[in-house]
Short mmCIF file of C-alpha atoms and ligand atoms in Angstrom, two decimals:
data_model
loop_
_atom_site.label_atom_id
_atom_site.label_comp_id
_atom_site.label_asym_id
_atom_site.label_seq_id
_atom_site.Cartn_x
_atom_site.Cartn_y
_atom_site.Cartn_z
CA MET G 195 -9.37 -20.48 -13.95
CA ALA G 196 -11.60 -23.23 -13.69
CA THR G 197 -10.82 -25.16 -10.01
CA VAL G 198 -13.52 -22.89 -8.18
CA ALA G 199 -16.81 -23.31 -7.84
CA SER G 200 -19.27 -20.93 -9.38
CA SER G 201 -21.78 -19.66 -7.33
CA THR G 202 -23.63 -18.03 -9.92
CA SER G 203 -23.44 -19.55 -13.00
CA GLY G 204 -22.89 -23.18 -12.55
CA THR G 205 -20.72 -23.51 -15.86
CA SER G 206 -17.38 -24.18 -14.34
CA SER G 207 -16.25 -27.07 -15.58
CA THR G 208 -15.57 -28.52 -11.67
CA GLY G 209 -17.49 -26.12 -9.68
CA GLY G 210 -20.68 -25.84 -11.46
CA THR G 211 -22.68 -28.24 -9.53
CA ALA G 212 -21.55 -27.20 -6.15
CA GLY G 213 -22.44 -23.78 -7.06
CA ALA G 214 -25.89 -24.24 -8.15
CA ALA G 215 -25.86 -26.27 -4.88
CA ARG G 216 -24.70 -23.11 -2.93
CA ALA G 217 -27.33 -20.47 -4.67
CA THR G 218 -30.55 -22.74 -4.10
CA GLY G 219 -29.82 -23.76 -0.77
CA GLU G 220 -29.08 -27.37 -1.96
CA THR G 221 -27.33 -30.21 0.05
CA GLY G 222 -24.29 -32.22 -1.38
CA GLY G 223 -22.23 -29.70 -3.53
CA PRO G 224 -18.74 -28.66 -1.74
CA GLY G 225 -19.23 -26.89 1.88
CA GLU G 226 -17.85 -23.21 2.02
CA ASP G 227 -14.85 -24.90 3.60
CA ALA G 228 -14.31 -26.55 0.55
CA LEU G 229 -14.92 -23.55 -1.73
CA LEU G 230 -12.47 -22.00 0.52
CA ALA G 231 -9.70 -24.25 0.06
CA ALA G 232 -10.27 -24.52 -3.68
CA PHE G 233 -10.18 -20.43 -4.32
CA ASP G 234 -6.98 -20.31 -1.69
CA ALA G 235 -5.26 -23.27 -3.83
CA ALA G 236 -6.20 -21.43 -7.32
CA VAL G 237 -4.50 -18.14 -5.36
CA ALA G 238 -1.41 -20.09 -4.29
CA ALA G 239 -1.19 -21.24 -7.63
CA GLU G 240 -1.02 -17.91 -9.63
CA GLU G 241 -4.79 -18.37 -11.49
CA ARG G 242 -6.88 -16.05 -11.92
CA ILE G 243 -10.17 -15.57 -9.89
CA GLU G 244 -12.91 -14.81 -12.71
CA PRO G 245 -16.23 -12.87 -11.83
CA ARG G 246 -18.20 -16.57 -12.01
CA ASP G 247 -16.00 -18.20 -9.58
CA TRP G 248 -16.93 -18.67 -6.27
CA MET G 249 -14.48 -16.21 -4.00
CA PRO G 250 -14.79 -15.02 -0.05
CA ASP G 251 -17.04 -12.39 1.20
CA ALA G 252 -14.41 -10.21 1.92
CA TYR G 253 -12.15 -10.97 -0.77
CA ARG G 254 -15.18 -9.80 -2.69
CA ALA G 255 -15.68 -6.36 -0.35
CA THR G 256 -12.05 -5.81 -0.79
CA LEU G 257 -12.06 -5.58 -4.50
CA VAL G 258 -14.99 -3.46 -4.66
CA ARG G 259 -13.70 -0.66 -2.71
CA GLN G 260 -10.61 -0.64 -3.99
CA MET G 261 -11.37 -1.16 -7.22
CA ALA G 262 -14.22 1.78 -6.80
CA GLN G 263 -11.84 4.02 -5.22
CA HIS G 264 -9.55 3.40 -8.07
CA ALA G 265 -12.59 4.20 -10.89
CA HIS G 266 -13.10 7.13 -8.61
CA SER G 267 -9.72 8.48 -8.59
CA GLU G 268 -9.64 8.47 -12.57
CA ILE G 269 -12.67 10.97 -13.16
CA ILE G 270 -12.18 12.78 -10.36
CA GLY G 271 -8.52 12.88 -11.55
CA MET G 272 -9.89 14.61 -14.64
CA GLN G 273 -10.81 17.80 -13.01
CA PRO G 274 -7.73 19.23 -12.00
CA GLU G 275 -5.69 19.32 -15.54
CA ALA G 276 -8.67 19.91 -17.48
CA ASN G 277 -8.63 22.99 -15.65
CA TRP G 278 -5.42 23.74 -17.95
CA ILE G 279 -7.08 22.59 -21.46
CA THR G 280 -7.85 26.13 -22.26
CA ARG G 281 -4.97 27.93 -21.42
CA ALA G 282 -2.52 26.07 -22.56
CA PRO G 283 0.53 27.63 -24.04
CA SER G 284 0.24 25.97 -27.67
CA LEU G 285 -1.44 23.92 -29.89
CA ARG G 286 0.68 21.01 -29.34
CA ARG G 287 0.22 20.91 -25.60
CA LYS G 288 -3.41 21.63 -25.94
CA ALA G 289 -3.75 18.21 -27.78
CA ILE G 290 -1.61 16.14 -25.81
CA LEU G 291 -3.49 17.58 -22.64
CA MET G 292 -7.14 16.88 -24.24
CA ALA G 293 -5.73 13.47 -24.66
CA LYS G 294 -4.71 12.65 -21.31
CA VAL G 295 -7.85 13.86 -19.76
CA GLN G 296 -9.49 11.99 -22.20
CA ASP G 297 -7.36 8.48 -21.39
CA GLU G 298 -7.86 9.51 -17.70
CA VAL G 299 -12.35 8.96 -18.15
CA GLY G 300 -11.45 5.92 -20.24
CA HIS G 301 -9.47 4.34 -17.50
CA GLY G 302 -12.48 5.46 -15.11
CA LEU G 303 -15.33 3.32 -17.63
CA TYR G 304 -13.01 0.01 -17.79
CA LEU G 305 -12.67 0.23 -13.85
CA TYR G 306 -16.25 0.40 -12.84
CA SER G 307 -16.92 -2.07 -15.67
CA ALA G 308 -14.47 -4.52 -14.17
CA THR G 309 -16.14 -3.62 -10.51
CA GLU G 310 -19.39 -4.01 -11.61
CA THR G 311 -18.05 -7.57 -12.66
CA LEU G 312 -18.38 -8.16 -8.64
CA GLY G 313 -22.35 -7.76 -8.49
CA THR G 314 -22.57 -3.92 -7.85
CA SER G 315 -23.99 -1.39 -10.25
CA ARG G 316 -21.97 1.80 -11.81
CA ASP G 317 -25.17 3.55 -10.20
CA GLU G 318 -24.27 2.43 -6.99
CA LEU G 319 -20.77 2.93 -6.88
CA LEU G 320 -21.35 7.14 -8.45
CA ASP G 321 -24.03 7.51 -5.31
CA LYS G 322 -21.36 6.34 -2.96
CA LEU G 323 -18.62 8.81 -4.38
CA HIS G 324 -21.13 11.36 -4.52
CA SER G 325 -22.34 10.99 -0.81
CA GLY G 326 -18.92 10.66 0.40
CA ARG G 327 -19.10 6.79 1.36
CA GLN G 328 -16.51 5.82 -1.35
CA LYS G 329 -13.24 7.76 -1.51
CA TYR G 330 -10.85 8.66 -3.89
CA SER G 331 -6.99 9.40 -3.91
CA SER G 332 -6.04 12.39 -1.87
CA ILE G 333 -3.64 13.59 -4.38
CA PHE G 334 -6.56 15.35 -6.30
CA ASN G 335 -7.82 17.56 -3.41
CA TYR G 336 -4.39 19.89 -4.38
CA PRO G 337 -4.77 22.96 -7.12
CA THR G 338 -3.11 23.79 -10.03
CA LEU G 339 -1.70 26.87 -9.82
CA THR G 340 0.56 27.19 -12.82
CA TRP G 341 1.00 25.79 -15.87
CA ALA G 342 3.82 23.64 -14.42
CA ASP G 343 1.84 21.96 -12.32
CA VAL G 344 0.57 19.86 -15.56
CA GLY G 345 4.38 18.62 -16.10
CA ALA G 346 4.69 17.83 -12.73
CA ILE G 347 1.39 15.72 -12.29
CA GLY G 348 2.29 13.82 -15.36
CA TRP G 349 6.01 13.29 -14.14
CA LEU G 350 5.38 12.82 -10.19
CA VAL G 351 1.26 11.59 -10.37
CA ASP G 352 1.41 9.37 -13.11
CA GLY G 353 4.47 8.22 -12.24
CA ALA G 354 3.42 7.17 -8.72
CA ALA G 355 0.45 6.00 -9.78
CA ILE G 356 2.38 3.40 -12.49
CA THR G 357 4.62 2.38 -9.72
CA ASN G 358 1.43 1.24 -7.97
CA GLN G 359 -0.66 -0.13 -10.81
CA VAL G 360 2.66 -2.23 -12.79
CA PRO G 361 2.45 -4.89 -9.85
CA LEU G 362 -1.94 -4.91 -10.29
CA CYS G 363 -1.42 -6.25 -13.95
CA ARG G 364 -0.79 -9.15 -11.64
CA CYS G 365 -3.71 -9.04 -9.04
CA SER G 366 -5.11 -12.47 -8.79
CA TYR G 367 -8.51 -10.89 -9.93
CA GLY G 368 -8.76 -11.17 -13.71
CA PRO G 369 -10.78 -8.17 -14.73
CA TYR G 370 -8.88 -5.82 -12.77
CA ALA G 371 -5.55 -7.51 -13.81
CA ARG G 372 -6.55 -7.10 -17.55
CA ALA G 373 -7.54 -3.41 -17.51
CA MET G 374 -4.67 -2.51 -15.58
CA VAL G 375 -2.13 -3.75 -18.69
CA ARG G 376 -4.00 -1.30 -20.73
CA VAL G 377 -3.95 1.51 -18.25
CA CYS G 378 -0.16 0.98 -17.53
CA LYS G 379 0.35 2.08 -20.91
CA GLU G 380 -1.10 4.93 -21.28
CA GLU G 381 -0.07 6.22 -17.68
CA SER G 382 3.43 5.33 -18.98
CA PHE G 383 2.75 8.06 -22.11
CA HIS G 384 0.90 10.21 -19.29
CA GLN G 385 4.74 10.06 -17.25
CA ARG G 386 6.65 11.09 -19.94
CA GLN G 387 4.91 14.05 -21.73
CA GLY G 388 4.52 15.64 -17.95
CA PHE G 389 8.84 14.62 -17.87
CA GLU G 390 9.22 15.93 -21.24
CA LEU G 391 6.61 19.29 -20.26
CA LEU G 392 9.24 19.78 -17.35
CA MET G 393 12.32 19.38 -19.30
CA ALA G 394 11.12 22.24 -21.45
CA LEU G 395 10.34 24.97 -18.84
CA SER G 396 13.44 23.85 -17.10
CA LYS G 397 15.34 25.00 -19.60
CA GLY G 398 13.51 27.82 -20.31
CA THR G 399 13.42 31.38 -19.00
CA PRO G 400 14.72 31.49 -15.73
CA GLU G 401 11.00 32.34 -14.88
CA GLN G 402 9.75 29.46 -16.77
CA HIS G 403 12.56 27.31 -14.75
CA ALA G 404 11.24 28.57 -11.67
CA MET G 405 8.07 27.95 -12.09
CA ALA G 406 8.62 24.21 -12.80
CA GLN G 407 10.41 24.06 -9.67
CA ASP G 408 7.74 25.36 -7.64
CA ALA G 409 5.57 22.94 -8.80
CA VAL G 410 7.83 20.15 -8.17
CA ASP G 411 8.33 21.23 -4.98
CA ARG G 412 4.23 21.36 -4.31
CA TRP G 413 3.90 18.02 -5.90
CA TRP G 414 6.73 16.07 -4.34
CA TRP G 415 5.35 15.06 -1.04
CA PRO G 416 1.64 14.53 -1.72
CA SER G 417 3.05 12.14 -4.37
CA LEU G 418 4.67 10.16 -1.99
CA MET G 419 1.49 10.19 0.22
CA MET G 420 -0.09 8.32 -2.67
CA PHE G 421 1.31 4.56 -1.94
CA GLY G 422 -0.76 5.26 1.35
CA PRO G 423 -0.01 4.90 5.26
CA PRO G 424 3.55 3.27 6.27
CA ASP G 425 3.23 -0.33 6.20
CA GLY G 426 2.56 -0.34 10.30
CA GLU G 427 -0.23 1.48 10.00
CA SER G 428 -1.97 -0.08 6.89
CA ALA G 429 -4.98 -2.10 7.69
CA HIS G 430 -5.81 -3.48 4.40
CA SER G 431 -1.84 -4.52 3.41
CA ALA G 432 -1.28 -7.82 4.75
CA GLN G 433 -4.21 -9.45 3.83
CA SER G 434 -4.77 -7.62 0.10
CA MET G 435 -1.34 -9.51 -0.34
CA ALA G 436 -2.06 -12.76 0.95
CA TRP G 437 -4.97 -12.69 -1.83
CA ARG G 438 -2.25 -11.72 -4.09
CA ILE G 439 -4.03 -8.22 -5.03
CA LYS G 440 -1.33 -6.54 -3.86
CA ARG G 441 2.54 -7.38 -4.59
CA PHE G 442 4.26 -5.07 -2.79
CA SER G 443 3.72 -2.87 0.53
CA ASN G 444 3.39 0.85 0.68
CA ASP G 445 6.70 1.39 2.03
CA ASP G 446 8.34 -0.82 -0.36
CA LEU G 447 6.59 1.06 -3.43
CA ARG G 448 7.18 4.19 -2.36
CA GLN G 449 11.10 3.59 -2.00
CA ARG G 450 10.69 2.34 -5.71
CA PHE G 451 9.19 5.64 -6.40
CA VAL G 452 11.83 7.76 -4.92
CA ASP G 453 14.89 5.53 -6.52
CA ILE G 454 13.44 6.31 -9.76
CA CYS G 455 12.74 10.26 -9.13
CA VAL G 456 15.75 10.95 -7.69
CA PRO G 457 18.36 10.21 -11.07
CA GLN G 458 15.12 11.94 -12.86
CA ALA G 459 14.98 15.01 -10.69
CA GLU G 460 18.88 15.17 -11.51
CA ALA G 461 18.13 14.94 -15.40
CA LEU G 462 15.34 17.60 -15.51
CA GLY G 463 17.89 20.35 -13.55
CA LEU G 464 15.58 20.67 -10.33
CA THR G 465 15.73 19.13 -7.15
CA LEU G 466 13.01 17.77 -4.82
CA PRO G 467 12.17 19.58 -1.84
CA ASP G 468 13.75 17.19 1.01
CA PRO G 469 16.80 18.10 2.46
CA GLY G 470 16.73 14.25 3.89
CA LEU G 471 17.10 12.60 0.98
CA ARG G 472 20.49 10.78 0.43
CA TRP G 473 22.03 7.65 -0.90
CA ASN G 474 21.95 4.51 1.45
CA GLU G 475 24.65 2.31 0.53
CA GLU G 476 23.59 -0.53 2.78
CA LYS G 477 20.09 -0.89 1.41
CA GLY G 478 21.10 0.34 -2.04
CA GLY G 479 18.28 2.87 -2.26
CA TYR G 480 17.30 6.27 -0.82
CA ASP G 481 16.48 7.43 2.13
CA HIS G 482 14.26 9.93 2.80
CA GLY G 483 13.11 12.87 5.12
CA PRO G 484 9.36 12.22 7.49
CA ILE G 485 6.61 12.44 5.32
CA ASP G 486 3.81 14.67 7.11
CA TRP G 487 0.85 12.27 8.05
CA THR G 488 -1.07 14.66 9.50
CA GLU G 489 -1.25 16.49 6.50
CA PHE G 490 -2.59 13.18 4.64
CA GLN G 491 -5.52 12.17 7.36
CA GLN G 492 -6.68 15.76 6.87
CA VAL G 493 -7.22 16.10 3.13
CA LEU G 494 -8.27 12.60 3.49
CA ARG G 495 -10.98 13.53 6.27
CA GLY G 496 -12.01 15.96 3.75
CA ASN G 497 -9.81 19.15 4.53
CA GLY G 498 -7.71 19.35 1.33
CA PRO G 499 -7.35 22.46 -0.40
CA CYS G 500 -9.70 21.61 -2.76
CA ASN G 501 -12.21 18.43 -1.47
CA GLU G 502 -15.44 20.58 -1.46
CA GLU G 503 -14.38 21.51 -5.18
CA ARG G 504 -14.16 18.39 -6.55
CA ILE G 505 -16.80 16.73 -5.38
CA THR G 506 -19.54 19.89 -6.07
CA ARG G 507 -17.88 19.76 -9.69
CA ARG G 508 -18.50 15.62 -9.80
CA ARG G 509 -21.86 16.05 -8.28
CA THR G 510 -23.27 18.80 -11.04
CA ALA G 511 -21.73 17.07 -14.11
CA HIS G 512 -23.60 14.02 -12.74
CA GLU G 513 -26.66 15.59 -12.91
CA GLU G 514 -25.63 17.40 -16.01
CA GLY G 515 -25.16 14.48 -17.70
CA ALA G 516 -28.91 12.75 -16.88
CA TRP G 517 -30.34 13.42 -20.06
CA VAL G 518 -27.15 11.19 -21.92
CA ARG G 519 -27.72 8.61 -19.66
CA GLU G 520 -31.72 8.57 -20.17
CA ALA G 521 -31.16 8.86 -23.66
CA ALA G 522 -28.83 6.14 -24.09
CA ALA G 523 -31.39 3.97 -21.98
CA ALA G 524 -34.21 5.00 -24.19
CA TYR G 525 -31.94 4.20 -27.61
CA ALA G 526 -30.86 0.31 -25.71
CA ALA G 527 -34.32 -0.21 -25.21
CA LYS G 528 -35.50 0.71 -28.74
CA HIS G 529 -32.76 -1.52 -29.91
CA SER G 530 -33.01 -4.37 -27.44
CA PRO G 531 -33.71 -7.73 -28.75
CA ALA G 532 -36.99 -7.96 -27.01
CA ALA G 533 -37.87 -4.21 -28.31
CA ALA G 534 -37.14 -5.78 -31.95
CA ASP G 535 -39.39 -8.86 -31.06
CA ALA G 536 -42.33 -6.67 -30.19
CA THR G 537 -42.05 -4.54 -33.64
CA ALA G 538 -41.90 -7.86 -35.66
CA VAL G 539 -45.30 -9.09 -33.65
CA ALA G 540 -47.00 -5.47 -34.33
CA ALA G 541 -46.05 -6.34 -38.00
FE1 FE2 A 463 -5.35 6.68 -15.18
FE1 FE2 A 464 -2.90 9.11 -15.89
#
């Protein structure tokens, strides 16, 4: 977008002077009100806000919080499934699962890079994750007890993620929206491989069918919680929708997910563990039973079955990777233009 002044670069065609003036404290450029009005108009016109554009501090902070939480969820989300790589029942299943886990770290990397465009470093983001000051999705604090959990996660957890993330492809912040386009394509592969895995188990031996059903029974409710608290209790929803970061409310997205899953469960020959699930002709969707928000709050507060295990593993992985980061930084310094110049002078 070009209508909102830059606060850092001064390269925007209409706002460079204003941005420079604001950054240096000079007078004469548009004031905060004018910048805000231009920002609001750009959002209303469905233009993308780009890193160099002026944006309200609260918009920036909201994006950092949401994008960091998303990035953290991608890399923590590798753990429950990586747990099954060595025990996958065939080479084909192992290859699919490895590709999926690798995709998730890739999603994390896109999202950390996108978050860095808002002026926060990756070190800072990881430090906040490791010290508990930023969160990741509470779904990853549940254990993966059987092989069928890999299928249930793909079908339900990646399915819920897609439902949440497809509207984010139209998010007002450019780098986040563009990252989501690619992420959603890969999530869709994850959802399908999970469905196909559950289908194979469901049509297999009675024991395999029971294993698939048990996994769906355990993952169904936590998947519904992935959409966040009910609309009336969602702290950030209204402002995020006004800024066009979010396009649909938590409850609307949850409803969409339930409506997609019910016929898919029937196709799988599995049941969803909710006696309250029934078609509501009037609203053209399924009603579902009450969600246990006490459980959600408990997991969010760190008291889920695997919170401690997940964060400890993440901290250990970070410490064990220190030598890789140091080596990469040394290599980059050696091959930077400045280092090349110094070599040329010495020669
Ligand atoms: Fe992902
Ligand atoms: Fe995924």
